[in-house]
mmCIF file with all atom_site columns, C-alpha atoms in Angstrom:
data_model
loop_
_atom_site.group_PDB
_atom_site.id
_atom_site.type_symbol
_atom_site.label_atom_id
_atom_site.label_alt_id
_atom_site.label_comp_id
_atom_site.label_asym_id
_atom_site.label_entity_id
_atom_site.label_seq_id
_atom_site.pdbx_PDB_ins_code
_atom_site.Cartn_x
_atom_site.Cartn_y
_atom_site.Cartn_z
_atom_site.occupancy
_atom_site.B_iso_or_equiv
_atom_site.pdbx_formal_charge
_atom_site.auth_seq_id
_atom_site.auth_comp_id
_atom_site.auth_asym_id
_atom_site.auth_atom_id
_atom_site.pdbx_PDB_model_num
ATOM 1   C CA . ASN K 1 1   ? 61.314 2.130  12.278  1.00 65.00 ? 1   ASN K CA 1
ATOM 2   C CA . ALA K 1 2   ? 61.492 5.251  10.063  1.00 78.00 ? 2   ALA K CA 1
ATOM 3   C CA . GLY K 1 3   ? 57.738 5.557  9.414   1.00 92.00 ? 3   GLY K CA 1
ATOM 4   C CA . VAL K 1 4   ? 56.933 8.075  6.680   1.00 95.00 ? 4   VAL K CA 1
ATOM 5   C CA . THR K 1 5   ? 59.920 9.907  5.198   1.00 96.00 ? 5   THR K CA 1
ATOM 6   C CA . GLN K 1 6   ? 59.564 13.015 3.069   1.00 97.00 ? 6   GLN K CA 1
ATOM 7   C CA . THR K 1 7   ? 62.284 14.751 1.090   1.00 97.00 ? 7   THR K CA 1
ATOM 8   C CA . PRO K 1 8   ? 63.272 17.502 0.705   1.00 97.00 ? 8   PRO K CA 1
ATOM 9   C CA . LYS K 1 9   ? 62.357 19.402 3.880   1.00 96.00 ? 9   LYS K CA 1
ATOM 10  C CA . PHE K 1 10  ? 62.524 22.769 2.145   1.00 96.00 ? 10  PHE K CA 1
ATOM 11  C CA . GLN K 1 11  ? 62.408 23.807 -1.505  1.00 97.00 ? 11  GLN K CA 1
ATOM 12  C CA . VAL K 1 12  ? 62.295 27.087 -3.394  1.00 97.00 ? 12  VAL K CA 1
ATOM 13  C CA . LEU K 1 13  ? 61.151 27.057 -7.013  1.00 97.00 ? 13  LEU K CA 1
ATOM 14  C CA . LYS K 1 14  ? 60.663 29.670 -9.662  1.00 97.00 ? 14  LYS K CA 1
ATOM 15  C CA . THR K 1 15  ? 57.330 29.907 -11.438 1.00 98.00 ? 15  THR K CA 1
ATOM 16  C CA . GLY K 1 16  ? 57.159 27.352 -14.232 1.00 97.00 ? 16  GLY K CA 1
ATOM 17  C CA . GLN K 1 17  ? 59.748 24.968 -12.828 1.00 97.00 ? 17  GLN K CA 1
ATOM 18  C CA . SER K 1 18  ? 58.867 21.358 -12.149 1.00 96.00 ? 18  SER K CA 1
ATOM 19  C CA . MET K 1 19  ? 59.897 19.128 -9.297  1.00 96.00 ? 19  MET K CA 1
ATOM 20  C CA . THR K 1 20  ? 59.043 15.945 -7.440  1.00 98.00 ? 20  THR K CA 1
ATOM 21  C CA . LEU K 1 21  ? 58.367 15.681 -3.728  1.00 98.00 ? 21  LEU K CA 1
ATOM 22  C CA . GLN K 1 22  ? 59.397 12.272 -2.459  1.00 98.00 ? 22  GLN K CA 1
ATOM 23  C CA . CYS K 1 23  ? 57.521 10.154 0.058   1.00 98.00 ? 23  CYS K CA 1
ATOM 24  C CA . ALA K 1 24  ? 58.454 6.698  1.316   1.00 98.00 ? 24  ALA K CA 1
ATOM 25  C CA . GLN K 1 25  ? 57.007 4.527  4.069   1.00 96.00 ? 25  GLN K CA 1
ATOM 26  C CA . ASP K 1 26  ? 58.370 1.332  5.577   1.00 95.00 ? 26  ASP K CA 1
ATOM 27  C CA . MET K 1 27  ? 55.225 0.103  7.338   1.00 92.00 ? 27  MET K CA 1
ATOM 28  C CA . ASN K 1 28  ? 53.834 -1.868 4.395   1.00 91.00 ? 28  ASN K CA 1
ATOM 29  C CA . HIS K 1 29  ? 50.818 0.444  4.286   1.00 91.00 ? 29  HIS K CA 1
ATOM 30  C CA . GLU K 1 30  ? 48.587 0.094  1.258   1.00 90.00 ? 30  GLU K CA 1
ATOM 31  C CA . TYR K 1 31  ? 47.012 3.538  1.568   1.00 90.00 ? 31  TYR K CA 1
ATOM 32  C CA . MET K 1 32  ? 49.065 6.689  0.937   1.00 92.00 ? 32  MET K CA 1
ATOM 33  C CA . SER K 1 33  ? 48.041 10.282 0.413   1.00 93.00 ? 33  SER K CA 1
ATOM 34  C CA . TRP K 1 34  ? 49.254 13.819 -0.086  1.00 96.00 ? 34  TRP K CA 1
ATOM 35  C CA . TYR K 1 35  ? 47.844 16.853 1.729   1.00 95.00 ? 35  TYR K CA 1
ATOM 36  C CA . ARG K 1 36  ? 48.685 20.499 1.543   1.00 96.00 ? 36  ARG K CA 1
ATOM 37  C CA . GLN K 1 37  ? 48.466 22.726 4.595   1.00 94.00 ? 37  GLN K CA 1
ATOM 38  C CA . ASP K 1 38  ? 47.725 26.416 4.197   1.00 93.00 ? 38  ASP K CA 1
ATOM 39  C CA . PRO K 1 39  ? 47.052 29.022 6.905   1.00 86.00 ? 39  PRO K CA 1
ATOM 40  C CA . GLY K 1 40  ? 43.362 29.210 7.761   1.00 83.00 ? 40  GLY K CA 1
ATOM 41  C CA . MET K 1 41  ? 42.562 26.314 5.421   1.00 86.00 ? 41  MET K CA 1
ATOM 42  C CA . GLY K 1 42  ? 43.598 23.299 7.435   1.00 87.00 ? 42  GLY K CA 1
ATOM 43  C CA . LEU K 1 43  ? 44.701 20.268 5.433   1.00 91.00 ? 43  LEU K CA 1
ATOM 44  C CA . ARG K 1 44  ? 43.322 19.541 2.003   1.00 92.00 ? 44  ARG K CA 1
ATOM 45  C CA . LEU K 1 45  ? 43.694 16.238 0.180   1.00 92.00 ? 45  LEU K CA 1
ATOM 46  C CA . ILE K 1 46  ? 45.535 16.426 -3.152  1.00 95.00 ? 46  ILE K CA 1
ATOM 47  C CA . HIS K 1 47  ? 45.798 12.793 -4.319  1.00 95.00 ? 47  HIS K CA 1
ATOM 48  C CA . TYR K 1 48  ? 45.641 9.406  -2.715  1.00 92.00 ? 48  TYR K CA 1
ATOM 49  C CA . SER K 1 49  ? 46.379 5.777  -3.498  1.00 92.00 ? 49  SER K CA 1
ATOM 50  C CA . VAL K 1 50  ? 44.850 2.600  -2.098  1.00 89.00 ? 50  VAL K CA 1
ATOM 51  C CA . GLY K 1 51  ? 47.584 0.356  -3.452  1.00 91.00 ? 51  GLY K CA 1
ATOM 52  C CA . ALA K 1 52  ? 50.365 0.007  -6.007  1.00 93.00 ? 52  ALA K CA 1
ATOM 53  C CA . GLY K 1 53  ? 49.155 0.982  -9.464  1.00 95.00 ? 53  GLY K CA 1
ATOM 54  C CA . ILE K 1 54  ? 46.025 2.744  -8.156  1.00 93.00 ? 54  ILE K CA 1
ATOM 55  C CA . THR K 1 55  ? 45.705 6.500  -7.662  1.00 95.00 ? 55  THR K CA 1
ATOM 56  C CA . ASP K 1 56  ? 42.806 8.912  -7.391  1.00 93.00 ? 56  ASP K CA 1
ATOM 57  C CA . GLN K 1 57  ? 42.156 12.606 -7.023  1.00 94.00 ? 57  GLN K CA 1
ATOM 58  C CA . GLY K 1 58  ? 41.363 14.377 -3.806  1.00 91.00 ? 58  GLY K CA 1
ATOM 59  C CA . GLU K 1 59  ? 39.919 17.811 -3.181  1.00 90.00 ? 59  GLU K CA 1
ATOM 60  C CA . VAL K 1 60  ? 42.640 19.930 -4.856  1.00 95.00 ? 60  VAL K CA 1
ATOM 61  C CA . PRO K 1 61  ? 44.405 17.838 -7.542  1.00 96.00 ? 61  PRO K CA 1
ATOM 62  C CA . ASN K 1 62  ? 44.997 20.468 -10.232 1.00 96.00 ? 62  ASN K CA 1
ATOM 63  C CA . GLY K 1 63  ? 48.656 21.095 -11.015 1.00 96.00 ? 63  GLY K CA 1
ATOM 64  C CA . TYR K 1 64  ? 49.837 17.872 -9.381  1.00 98.00 ? 64  TYR K CA 1
ATOM 65  C CA . ASN K 1 65  ? 50.516 14.354 -10.632 1.00 97.00 ? 65  ASN K CA 1
ATOM 66  C CA . VAL K 1 66  ? 51.148 11.174 -8.688  1.00 98.00 ? 66  VAL K CA 1
ATOM 67  C CA . SER K 1 67  ? 52.092 7.600  -9.417  1.00 97.00 ? 67  SER K CA 1
ATOM 68  C CA . ARG K 1 68  ? 52.360 4.494  -7.249  1.00 97.00 ? 68  ARG K CA 1
ATOM 69  C CA . SER K 1 69  ? 54.682 1.940  -8.783  1.00 97.00 ? 69  SER K CA 1
ATOM 70  C CA . THR K 1 70  ? 55.608 0.340  -5.445  1.00 97.00 ? 70  THR K CA 1
ATOM 71  C CA . THR K 1 71  ? 53.887 -0.028 -2.086  1.00 95.00 ? 71  THR K CA 1
ATOM 72  C CA . GLU K 1 72  ? 56.623 2.005  -0.392  1.00 97.00 ? 72  GLU K CA 1
ATOM 73  C CA . ASP K 1 73  ? 56.822 5.131  -2.568  1.00 98.00 ? 73  ASP K CA 1
ATOM 74  C CA . PHE K 1 74  ? 54.299 7.785  -3.536  1.00 98.00 ? 74  PHE K CA 1
ATOM 75  C CA . PRO K 1 75  ? 55.962 10.789 -5.227  1.00 98.00 ? 75  PRO K CA 1
ATOM 76  C CA . LEU K 1 76  ? 54.103 14.025 -5.902  1.00 98.00 ? 76  LEU K CA 1
ATOM 77  C CA . ARG K 1 77  ? 55.018 15.901 -9.069  1.00 98.00 ? 77  ARG K CA 1
ATOM 78  C CA . LEU K 1 78  ? 54.488 19.588 -9.674  1.00 97.00 ? 78  LEU K CA 1
ATOM 79  C CA . LEU K 1 79  ? 54.339 19.988 -13.426 1.00 92.00 ? 79  LEU K CA 1
ATOM 80  C CA . SER K 1 80  ? 54.717 23.770 -13.708 1.00 97.00 ? 80  SER K CA 1
ATOM 81  C CA . ALA K 1 81  ? 55.000 25.459 -10.333 1.00 97.00 ? 81  ALA K CA 1
ATOM 82  C CA . ALA K 1 82  ? 52.822 28.474 -9.553  1.00 97.00 ? 82  ALA K CA 1
ATOM 83  C CA . PRO K 1 83  ? 52.912 30.850 -6.560  1.00 97.00 ? 83  PRO K CA 1
ATOM 84  C CA . SER K 1 84  ? 49.532 29.423 -5.485  1.00 96.00 ? 84  SER K CA 1
ATOM 85  C CA . GLN K 1 85  ? 51.324 26.148 -4.803  1.00 97.00 ? 85  GLN K CA 1
ATOM 86  C CA . THR K 1 86  ? 53.389 27.724 -2.042  1.00 97.00 ? 86  THR K CA 1
ATOM 87  C CA . SER K 1 87  ? 52.430 25.551 0.904   1.00 97.00 ? 87  SER K CA 1
ATOM 88  C CA . VAL K 1 88  ? 53.525 22.869 3.316   1.00 96.00 ? 88  VAL K CA 1
ATOM 89  C CA . TYR K 1 89  ? 53.001 19.398 1.859   1.00 97.00 ? 89  TYR K CA 1
ATOM 90  C CA . PHE K 1 90  ? 52.411 16.326 3.973   1.00 96.00 ? 90  PHE K CA 1
ATOM 91  C CA . CYS K 1 91  ? 52.494 12.714 2.933   1.00 96.00 ? 91  CYS K CA 1
ATOM 92  C CA . ALA K 1 92  ? 50.535 10.229 5.024   1.00 93.00 ? 92  ALA K CA 1
ATOM 93  C CA . SER K 1 93  ? 49.919 6.493  5.033   1.00 92.00 ? 93  SER K CA 1
ATOM 94  C CA . SER K 1 94  ? 47.718 3.995  6.795   1.00 89.00 ? 94  SER K CA 1
ATOM 95  C CA . TYR K 1 95  ? 47.198 0.278  7.059   1.00 83.00 ? 95  TYR K CA 1
ATOM 96  C CA . SER K 1 96  ? 44.817 -1.255 4.614   1.00 64.00 ? 96  SER K CA 1
ATOM 97  C CA . GLY K 1 97  ? 43.065 -4.327 5.884   1.00 41.00 ? 97  GLY K CA 1
ATOM 98  C CA . GLY K 1 98  ? 39.812 -5.425 7.362   1.00 37.00 ? 98  GLY K CA 1
ATOM 99  C CA . SER K 1 99  ? 39.709 -2.456 9.697   1.00 42.00 ? 99  SER K CA 1
ATOM 100 C CA . SER K 1 100 ? 41.248 0.088  7.357   1.00 48.00 ? 100 SER K CA 1
ATOM 101 C CA . TYR K 1 101 ? 38.175 2.251  7.735   1.00 52.00 ? 101 TYR K CA 1
ATOM 102 C CA . ASN K 1 102 ? 39.283 3.095  11.243  1.00 61.00 ? 102 ASN K CA 1
ATOM 103 C CA . SER K 1 103 ? 43.047 3.059  10.888  1.00 72.00 ? 103 SER K CA 1
ATOM 104 C CA . PRO K 1 104 ? 44.860 6.281  11.715  1.00 79.00 ? 104 PRO K CA 1
ATOM 105 C CA . LEU K 1 105 ? 47.075 8.142  9.322   1.00 86.00 ? 105 LEU K CA 1
ATOM 106 C CA . HIS K 1 106 ? 50.834 8.285  9.880   1.00 90.00 ? 106 HIS K CA 1
ATOM 107 C CA . PHE K 1 107 ? 52.262 11.583 8.676   1.00 92.00 ? 107 PHE K CA 1
ATOM 108 C CA . GLY K 1 108 ? 55.683 12.607 7.460   1.00 95.00 ? 108 GLY K CA 1
ATOM 109 C CA . ASN K 1 109 ? 57.278 15.794 8.772   1.00 93.00 ? 109 ASN K CA 1
ATOM 110 C CA . GLY K 1 110 ? 56.380 17.817 5.714   1.00 95.00 ? 110 GLY K CA 1
ATOM 111 C CA . THR K 1 111 ? 58.010 19.681 2.830   1.00 97.00 ? 111 THR K CA 1
ATOM 112 C CA . ARG K 1 112 ? 57.866 23.461 2.900   1.00 96.00 ? 112 ARG K CA 1
ATOM 113 C CA . LEU K 1 113 ? 57.644 24.687 -0.688  1.00 97.00 ? 113 LEU K CA 1
ATOM 114 C CA . THR K 1 114 ? 57.970 28.298 -1.804  1.00 97.00 ? 114 THR K CA 1
ATOM 115 C CA . VAL K 1 115 ? 57.271 29.296 -5.404  1.00 97.00 ? 115 VAL K CA 1
ATOM 116 C CA . THR K 1 116 ? 58.496 32.736 -6.419  1.00 97.00 ? 116 THR K CA 1
ATOM 117 C CA . GLY U 2 1   ? 28.971 17.251 1.815   1.00 81.00 ? 1   GLY U CA 1
ATOM 118 C CA . ASP U 2 2   ? 30.743 16.047 4.920   1.00 83.00 ? 2   ASP U CA 1
ATOM 119 C CA . SER U 2 3   ? 32.580 18.726 6.885   1.00 89.00 ? 3   SER U CA 1
ATOM 120 C CA . VAL U 2 4   ? 34.247 19.525 10.189  1.00 94.00 ? 4   VAL U CA 1
ATOM 121 C CA . THR U 2 5   ? 34.043 22.838 12.033  1.00 95.00 ? 5   THR U CA 1
ATOM 122 C CA . GLN U 2 6   ? 36.264 23.607 14.965  1.00 95.00 ? 6   GLN U CA 1
ATOM 123 C CA . MET U 2 7   ? 36.636 26.675 17.094  1.00 89.00 ? 7   MET U CA 1
ATOM 124 C CA . GLU U 2 8   ? 38.840 29.460 15.848  1.00 84.00 ? 8   GLU U CA 1
ATOM 125 C CA . GLY U 2 9   ? 42.108 30.047 17.580  1.00 86.00 ? 9   GLY U CA 1
ATOM 126 C CA . PRO U 2 10  ? 44.505 30.895 18.829  1.00 94.00 ? 10  PRO U CA 1
ATOM 127 C CA . VAL U 2 11  ? 43.743 29.777 22.356  1.00 96.00 ? 11  VAL U CA 1
ATOM 128 C CA . THR U 2 12  ? 46.066 30.965 25.099  1.00 97.00 ? 12  THR U CA 1
ATOM 129 C CA . LEU U 2 13  ? 45.899 29.379 28.543  1.00 97.00 ? 13  LEU U CA 1
ATOM 130 C CA . SER U 2 14  ? 47.932 29.360 31.698  1.00 97.00 ? 14  SER U CA 1
ATOM 131 C CA . GLU U 2 15  ? 49.513 26.122 32.853  1.00 97.00 ? 15  GLU U CA 1
ATOM 132 C CA . GLU U 2 16  ? 47.063 23.866 34.765  1.00 97.00 ? 16  GLU U CA 1
ATOM 133 C CA . ALA U 2 17  ? 44.017 25.542 33.205  1.00 98.00 ? 17  ALA U CA 1
ATOM 134 C CA . PHE U 2 18  ? 41.116 23.528 31.795  1.00 98.00 ? 18  PHE U CA 1
ATOM 135 C CA . LEU U 2 19  ? 41.026 23.129 28.027  1.00 97.00 ? 19  LEU U CA 1
ATOM 136 C CA . THR U 2 20  ? 38.068 22.720 25.707  1.00 97.00 ? 20  THR U CA 1
ATOM 137 C CA . ILE U 2 21  ? 38.360 22.871 21.932  1.00 98.00 ? 21  ILE U CA 1
ATOM 138 C CA . ASN U 2 22  ? 34.991 22.564 20.240  1.00 97.00 ? 22  ASN U CA 1
ATOM 139 C CA . CYS U 2 23  ? 34.465 20.423 17.165  1.00 97.00 ? 23  CYS U CA 1
ATOM 140 C CA . THR U 2 24  ? 31.221 19.735 15.322  1.00 97.00 ? 24  THR U CA 1
ATOM 141 C CA . TYR U 2 25  ? 30.719 17.742 12.190  1.00 95.00 ? 25  TYR U CA 1
ATOM 142 C CA . THR U 2 26  ? 28.315 17.228 9.326   1.00 94.00 ? 26  THR U CA 1
ATOM 143 C CA . ALA U 2 27  ? 28.149 13.772 7.817   1.00 89.00 ? 27  ALA U CA 1
ATOM 144 C CA . THR U 2 28  ? 25.583 11.730 5.962   1.00 82.00 ? 28  THR U CA 1
ATOM 145 C CA . GLY U 2 29  ? 26.667 8.420  7.492   1.00 78.00 ? 29  GLY U CA 1
ATOM 146 C CA . TYR U 2 30  ? 28.378 7.364  10.683  1.00 81.00 ? 30  TYR U CA 1
ATOM 147 C CA . PRO U 2 31  ? 31.961 8.525  10.466  1.00 86.00 ? 31  PRO U CA 1
ATOM 148 C CA . SER U 2 32  ? 34.853 7.764  12.746  1.00 87.00 ? 32  SER U CA 1
ATOM 149 C CA . LEU U 2 33  ? 36.136 10.871 14.504  1.00 91.00 ? 33  LEU U CA 1
ATOM 150 C CA . PHE U 2 34  ? 39.707 11.808 15.306  1.00 92.00 ? 34  PHE U CA 1
ATOM 151 C CA . TRP U 2 35  ? 41.807 14.433 17.003  1.00 95.00 ? 35  TRP U CA 1
ATOM 152 C CA . TYR U 2 36  ? 45.271 14.955 15.574  1.00 94.00 ? 36  TYR U CA 1
ATOM 153 C CA . VAL U 2 37  ? 47.994 17.132 17.086  1.00 96.00 ? 37  VAL U CA 1
ATOM 154 C CA . GLN U 2 38  ? 50.795 18.948 15.298  1.00 94.00 ? 38  GLN U CA 1
ATOM 155 C CA . TYR U 2 39  ? 53.790 20.076 17.317  1.00 94.00 ? 39  TYR U CA 1
ATOM 156 C CA . PRO U 2 40  ? 55.964 22.857 15.869  1.00 90.00 ? 40  PRO U CA 1
ATOM 157 C CA . GLY U 2 41  ? 57.946 21.724 12.850  1.00 87.00 ? 41  GLY U CA 1
ATOM 158 C CA . GLU U 2 42  ? 56.435 18.260 12.764  1.00 89.00 ? 42  GLU U CA 1
ATOM 159 C CA . GLY U 2 43  ? 53.755 16.316 10.969  1.00 90.00 ? 43  GLY U CA 1
ATOM 160 C CA . LEU U 2 44  ? 50.417 15.458 12.495  1.00 92.00 ? 44  LEU U CA 1
ATOM 161 C CA . GLN U 2 45  ? 50.084 12.666 15.051  1.00 92.00 ? 45  GLN U CA 1
ATOM 162 C CA . LEU U 2 46  ? 46.943 10.856 16.083  1.00 92.00 ? 46  LEU U CA 1
ATOM 163 C CA . LEU U 2 47  ? 45.929 11.985 19.581  1.00 95.00 ? 47  LEU U CA 1
ATOM 164 C CA . LEU U 2 48  ? 42.707 10.018 20.045  1.00 94.00 ? 48  LEU U CA 1
ATOM 165 C CA . LYS U 2 49  ? 39.794 8.594  18.144  1.00 91.00 ? 49  LYS U CA 1
ATOM 166 C CA . ALA U 2 50  ? 36.241 7.310  18.507  1.00 91.00 ? 50  ALA U CA 1
ATOM 167 C CA . THR U 2 51  ? 34.496 5.047  16.064  1.00 87.00 ? 51  THR U CA 1
ATOM 168 C CA . LYS U 2 52  ? 30.858 5.072  17.169  1.00 88.00 ? 52  LYS U CA 1
ATOM 169 C CA . ALA U 2 53  ? 28.337 7.106  19.107  1.00 92.00 ? 53  ALA U CA 1
ATOM 170 C CA . ASP U 2 54  ? 29.027 7.518  22.844  1.00 95.00 ? 54  ASP U CA 1
ATOM 171 C CA . ASP U 2 55  ? 32.585 6.218  22.486  1.00 94.00 ? 55  ASP U CA 1
ATOM 172 C CA . LYS U 2 56  ? 35.136 8.179  24.489  1.00 97.00 ? 56  LYS U CA 1
ATOM 173 C CA . GLY U 2 57  ? 38.632 8.487  23.099  1.00 95.00 ? 57  GLY U CA 1
ATOM 174 C CA . SER U 2 58  ? 41.430 9.326  25.518  1.00 97.00 ? 58  SER U CA 1
ATOM 175 C CA . ASN U 2 59  ? 45.194 9.730  25.463  1.00 96.00 ? 59  ASN U CA 1
ATOM 176 C CA . LYS U 2 60  ? 47.812 11.753 27.393  1.00 95.00 ? 60  LYS U CA 1
ATOM 177 C CA . GLY U 2 61  ? 45.094 13.246 29.627  1.00 97.00 ? 61  GLY U CA 1
ATOM 178 C CA . PHE U 2 62  ? 42.996 14.417 26.669  1.00 98.00 ? 62  PHE U CA 1
ATOM 179 C CA . GLU U 2 63  ? 39.450 13.139 26.172  1.00 98.00 ? 63  GLU U CA 1
ATOM 180 C CA . ALA U 2 64  ? 36.701 13.500 23.607  1.00 98.00 ? 64  ALA U CA 1
ATOM 181 C CA . THR U 2 65  ? 33.275 11.873 23.438  1.00 98.00 ? 65  THR U CA 1
ATOM 182 C CA . TYR U 2 66  ? 31.463 11.084 20.192  1.00 96.00 ? 66  TYR U CA 1
ATOM 183 C CA . ARG U 2 67  ? 28.051 12.758 20.585  1.00 96.00 ? 67  ARG U CA 1
ATOM 184 C CA . LYS U 2 68  ? 25.763 11.779 17.747  1.00 93.00 ? 68  LYS U CA 1
ATOM 185 C CA . GLU U 2 69  ? 22.819 13.800 19.049  1.00 94.00 ? 69  GLU U CA 1
ATOM 186 C CA . THR U 2 70  ? 24.808 17.050 18.927  1.00 95.00 ? 70  THR U CA 1
ATOM 187 C CA . THR U 2 71  ? 27.199 15.932 16.134  1.00 95.00 ? 71  THR U CA 1
ATOM 188 C CA . SER U 2 72  ? 30.113 16.977 18.311  1.00 97.00 ? 72  SER U CA 1
ATOM 189 C CA . PHE U 2 73  ? 33.511 15.672 19.381  1.00 97.00 ? 73  PHE U CA 1
ATOM 190 C CA . HIS U 2 74  ? 34.900 18.302 21.735  1.00 98.00 ? 74  HIS U CA 1
ATOM 191 C CA . LEU U 2 75  ? 38.463 17.906 23.005  1.00 98.00 ? 75  LEU U CA 1
ATOM 192 C CA . GLU U 2 76  ? 39.056 18.412 26.735  1.00 98.00 ? 76  GLU U CA 1
ATOM 193 C CA . LYS U 2 77  ? 41.931 18.268 29.161  1.00 98.00 ? 77  LYS U CA 1
ATOM 194 C CA . GLY U 2 78  ? 41.685 19.006 32.845  1.00 97.00 ? 78  GLY U CA 1
ATOM 195 C CA . SER U 2 79  ? 45.114 20.559 33.372  1.00 96.00 ? 79  SER U CA 1
ATOM 196 C CA . VAL U 2 80  ? 47.216 21.683 30.436  1.00 98.00 ? 80  VAL U CA 1
ATOM 197 C CA . GLN U 2 81  ? 50.986 21.866 30.392  1.00 97.00 ? 81  GLN U CA 1
ATOM 198 C CA . VAL U 2 82  ? 53.388 24.039 28.427  1.00 97.00 ? 82  VAL U CA 1
ATOM 199 C CA . SER U 2 83  ? 54.280 20.926 26.424  1.00 96.00 ? 83  SER U CA 1
ATOM 200 C CA . ASP U 2 84  ? 50.686 20.762 25.135  1.00 97.00 ? 84  ASP U CA 1
ATOM 201 C CA . SER U 2 85  ? 51.288 23.868 23.032  1.00 97.00 ? 85  SER U CA 1
ATOM 202 C CA . ALA U 2 86  ? 50.517 22.752 19.490  1.00 97.00 ? 86  ALA U CA 1
ATOM 203 C CA . VAL U 2 87  ? 47.913 22.911 16.760  1.00 95.00 ? 87  VAL U CA 1
ATOM 204 C CA . TYR U 2 88  ? 44.961 20.554 17.210  1.00 97.00 ? 88  TYR U CA 1
ATOM 205 C CA . PHE U 2 89  ? 42.927 19.231 14.302  1.00 95.00 ? 89  PHE U CA 1
ATOM 206 C CA . CYS U 2 90  ? 39.552 17.548 14.450  1.00 96.00 ? 90  CYS U CA 1
ATOM 207 C CA . ALA U 2 91  ? 38.878 15.133 11.586  1.00 92.00 ? 91  ALA U CA 1
ATOM 208 C CA . LEU U 2 92  ? 36.380 12.638 10.321  1.00 89.00 ? 92  LEU U CA 1
ATOM 209 C CA . ASN U 2 93  ? 36.880 9.553  8.219   1.00 83.00 ? 93  ASN U CA 1
ATOM 210 C CA . TYR U 2 94  ? 34.068 8.897  5.807   1.00 70.00 ? 94  TYR U CA 1
ATOM 211 C CA . GLY U 2 95  ? 33.562 5.405  4.579   1.00 60.00 ? 95  GLY U CA 1
ATOM 212 C CA . GLY U 2 96  ? 33.466 6.133  0.861   1.00 56.00 ? 96  GLY U CA 1
ATOM 213 C CA . SER U 2 97  ? 37.239 6.052  0.392   1.00 54.00 ? 97  SER U CA 1
ATOM 214 C CA . GLN U 2 98  ? 39.305 4.246  2.967   1.00 56.00 ? 98  GLN U CA 1
ATOM 215 C CA . GLY U 2 99  ? 41.679 6.426  4.887   1.00 63.00 ? 99  GLY U CA 1
ATOM 216 C CA . ASN U 2 100 ? 40.495 9.748  3.465   1.00 80.00 ? 100 ASN U CA 1
ATOM 217 C CA . LEU U 2 101 ? 40.090 12.253 6.250   1.00 86.00 ? 101 LEU U CA 1
ATOM 218 C CA . ILE U 2 102 ? 38.315 15.576 6.247   1.00 88.00 ? 102 ILE U CA 1
ATOM 219 C CA . PHE U 2 103 ? 40.100 17.964 8.593   1.00 91.00 ? 103 PHE U CA 1
ATOM 220 C CA . GLY U 2 104 ? 38.967 21.030 10.421  1.00 93.00 ? 104 GLY U CA 1
ATOM 221 C CA . LYS U 2 105 ? 41.070 24.159 10.037  1.00 94.00 ? 105 LYS U CA 1
ATOM 222 C CA . GLY U 2 106 ? 43.015 23.570 13.225  1.00 95.00 ? 106 GLY U CA 1
ATOM 223 C CA . THR U 2 107 ? 43.162 25.364 16.570  1.00 96.00 ? 107 THR U CA 1
ATOM 224 C CA . LYS U 2 108 ? 46.461 26.683 17.836  1.00 95.00 ? 108 LYS U CA 1
ATOM 225 C CA . LEU U 2 109 ? 46.940 26.290 21.571  1.00 97.00 ? 109 LEU U CA 1
ATOM 226 C CA . SER U 2 110 ? 49.587 28.203 23.494  1.00 97.00 ? 110 SER U CA 1
ATOM 227 C CA . VAL U 2 111 ? 50.120 27.370 27.161  1.00 97.00 ? 111 VAL U CA 1
ATOM 228 C CA . LYS U 2 112 ? 52.021 29.916 29.256  1.00 97.00 ? 112 LYS U CA 1
ATOM 229 C CA . PRO U 2 113 ? 53.949 28.932 32.401  1.00 95.00 ? 113 PRO U CA 1
#
């Protein structure tokens, strides 16, 4: 069981470039989310989705787009990369059902992004 | 708004020492509380959780008790090992949006042999 798979593991971009961080899960989880992790800031929610075709903004959505065309995939798009987007990005998913309120998140291993 | 505050790190302990990492929260409702652990180079993993007041979560020798009266969820372990070296995150799940967690800033633990 692969769980949550993120690609790539590392990426270097120049300011103004665009790219897509990929996230896929094979647990049939309805809920998926993207966090960024910065030193001294903990994890901050960028965008999340409660099911295919449904997305919503988190705490720090500016500069990022998401879509959810399938249950399995939840890509994160950087439209025009900026140095402030240098971070480690984590995708996470959880089961959505009657007890989804209490279901834990399953995290991928992260993508380390550097914008120069 | 809802928030989580955990003790600043890093924390350095000798093997077999007692560990406490403090976590307090602010929430308008009755959140579920979690501790997640992040080992070097990996994503976060759920360590333990508690869903209501006075619940005790436990796993791998770690424990935390949901204290509503002090709004706390402190992580404890009686005897740490080198393999416990990691970053520990306290988090709460508020009911407004399913699955959305608010994380503390993390506490890095280093255990020396």
